[in-house]
Amino acid sequence: MKKQPLPKNVYEQLAWFRYRIRKFIRFSEEAARRKGLTPQFHQLMLSIMGFPDREYATPKELAERLQITRHACVELIKRCEELGLVQRFPNPKDKRSVFITLTDYGMGLLEELSEIHRDELKRAGLLEFQDEP
């Protein structure tokens, strides 16, 4: 029994979705560069602040969120730390591990970028945000 080909509109919808994603990613990369950050620095900072129920994360958690190796993530953290964007602090329950959090400087940059991104996503009709009171 021969499998039925996908209808043309499926390809069109997938292509349109991928185009919108790529367009947003390009916007995001350019916005980060205008603030003097690499897109990777911005992604790391957003992953930290966007971690559910806390404002810090482990290097292993961040590597998973960024879909990079743990070694690459540790190097990215090191470069962000050198620029004063993030800082490490010991895990109070396990002294062998560390948590990564944003510095005040890093938080200020992320706040500015996040406002720009929120506005662009709203404008493009890609996401709706429910702001807290």
Coordinates of C-alpha atoms in Angstrom, one line a residue:
M1 CA 0.0 0.0 0.0
K2 CA 1.5 3.3 -1.1
K3 CA 1.7 6.1 1.4
Q4 CA -0.2 9.3 0.4
P5 CA 2.0 12.4 -0.1
L6 CA 1.4 15.3 2.1
P7 CA -0.8 18.0 0.8
K8 CA 0.9 21.2 -0.6
N9 CA -0.6 23.3 2.1
V10 CA 1.3 21.4 4.8
Y11 CA 4.6 22.4 3.1
E12 CA 3.4 25.9 2.8
Q13 CA 2.5 26.1 6.5
L14 CA 5.8 24.5 7.6
A15 CA 7.8 26.9 5.3
W16 CA 5.9 29.9 6.6
F17 CA 6.4 28.9 10.2
R18 CA 10.1 28.3 9.7
Y19 CA 10.4 31.7 7.9
R20 CA 8.7 33.4 10.9
I21 CA 11.1 31.7 13.3
R22 CA 14.1 32.6 11.3
K23 CA 13.0 36.2 10.9
F24 CA 12.5 36.5 14.7
I25 CA 15.9 34.8 15.4
R26 CA 17.6 37.3 13.1
F27 CA 15.8 40.2 14.8
S28 CA 17.0 38.8 18.2
E29 CA 20.6 38.4 17.1
E30 CA 20.7 41.9 15.8
A31 CA 19.1 43.3 19.0
A32 CA 21.7 41.6 21.1
R33 CA 24.6 42.9 19.0
R34 CA 23.2 46.4 19.2
K35 CA 23.5 46.1 23.0
G36 CA 27.1 44.9 22.7
L37 CA 26.3 41.2 23.3
T38 CA 26.7 38.1 21.2
P39 CA 23.5 36.2 20.6
Q40 CA 24.9 33.4 22.7
F41 CA 25.5 35.7 25.7
H42 CA 21.9 36.9 25.4
Q43 CA 20.6 33.3 25.2
L44 CA 22.6 32.3 28.3
M45 CA 21.3 35.3 30.3
L46 CA 17.7 34.6 29.2
S47 CA 18.0 31.0 30.1
I48 CA 19.1 31.9 33.6
M49 CA 16.4 34.4 34.3
G50 CA 13.8 32.3 32.5
F51 CA 14.5 29.2 34.5
P52 CA 11.3 28.0 36.2
D53 CA 10.7 29.0 39.8
R54 CA 14.2 30.5 40.4
E55 CA 16.7 33.1 39.1
Y56 CA 19.7 30.8 38.9
A57 CA 20.7 27.6 37.2
T58 CA 23.5 25.0 37.1
P59 CA 25.9 24.8 34.2
K60 CA 24.3 21.4 33.3
E61 CA 20.8 22.9 33.3
L62 CA 22.0 25.8 31.1
A63 CA 23.7 23.4 28.7
E64 CA 20.5 21.5 28.2
R65 CA 18.5 24.7 27.7
L66 CA 21.0 26.0 25.2
Q67 CA 21.4 22.6 23.5
I68 CA 25.2 22.8 23.8
T69 CA 27.8 20.6 25.5
R70 CA 28.5 21.2 29.2
H71 CA 32.1 22.1 28.3
A72 CA 30.9 24.7 25.8
C73 CA 28.4 26.1 28.3
V74 CA 31.1 26.4 31.0
E75 CA 33.3 28.4 28.5
L76 CA 30.3 30.6 27.7
I77 CA 29.7 31.2 31.4
K78 CA 33.3 32.1 31.9
R79 CA 33.2 34.7 29.1
C80 CA 30.0 36.2 30.4
E81 CA 31.5 36.3 33.9
E82 CA 34.6 38.2 32.6
L83 CA 32.2 40.8 31.1
G84 CA 30.4 41.2 34.4
L85 CA 27.1 39.7 33.1
V86 CA 26.8 36.7 35.4
Q87 CA 28.3 35.4 38.6
R88 CA 28.7 32.0 40.2
F89 CA 27.8 31.1 43.8
P90 CA 28.1 27.8 45.6
N91 CA 25.2 25.5 45.9
P92 CA 24.4 25.5 49.6
K93 CA 23.3 21.9 49.5
D94 CA 26.3 20.6 47.6
K95 CA 29.6 22.4 47.8
R96 CA 30.9 20.6 44.7
S97 CA 28.4 22.4 42.4
V98 CA 27.7 26.0 41.6
F99 CA 24.8 28.1 40.5
I100 CA 24.9 30.8 37.9
T101 CA 23.0 34.0 38.3
L102 CA 22.9 37.4 36.6
T103 CA 24.7 40.4 38.0
D104 CA 22.8 43.7 38.3
Y105 CA 24.6 44.9 35.1
G106 CA 23.6 41.7 33.2
M107 CA 20.0 42.0 34.5
G108 CA 19.8 45.6 33.2
L109 CA 20.9 44.5 29.7
L110 CA 18.5 41.5 29.8
E111 CA 15.6 43.7 30.9
E112 CA 16.2 46.1 27.9
L113 CA 16.5 43.2 25.4
S114 CA 13.5 41.4 26.8
E115 CA 11.3 44.5 26.5
I116 CA 12.4 44.8 22.8
H117 CA 11.7 41.2 22.2
R118 CA 8.3 41.2 23.9
D119 CA 7.2 44.2 21.8
E120 CA 8.4 42.5 18.6
L121 CA 6.7 39.2 19.4
K122 CA 3.4 41.1 20.1
R123 CA 3.8 43.2 16.9
A124 CA 4.4 40.1 14.8
G125 CA 1.4 38.3 16.5
L126 CA 3.6 35.4 17.5
L127 CA 3.0 35.5 21.3
E128 CA 0.7 37.1 23.8
F129 CA 2.1 38.0 27.2
Q130 CA 0.2 38.2 30.5
D131 CA 2.1 40.8 32.5
E132 CA 2.0 40.4 36.3
P133 CA 0.3 43.3 38.2

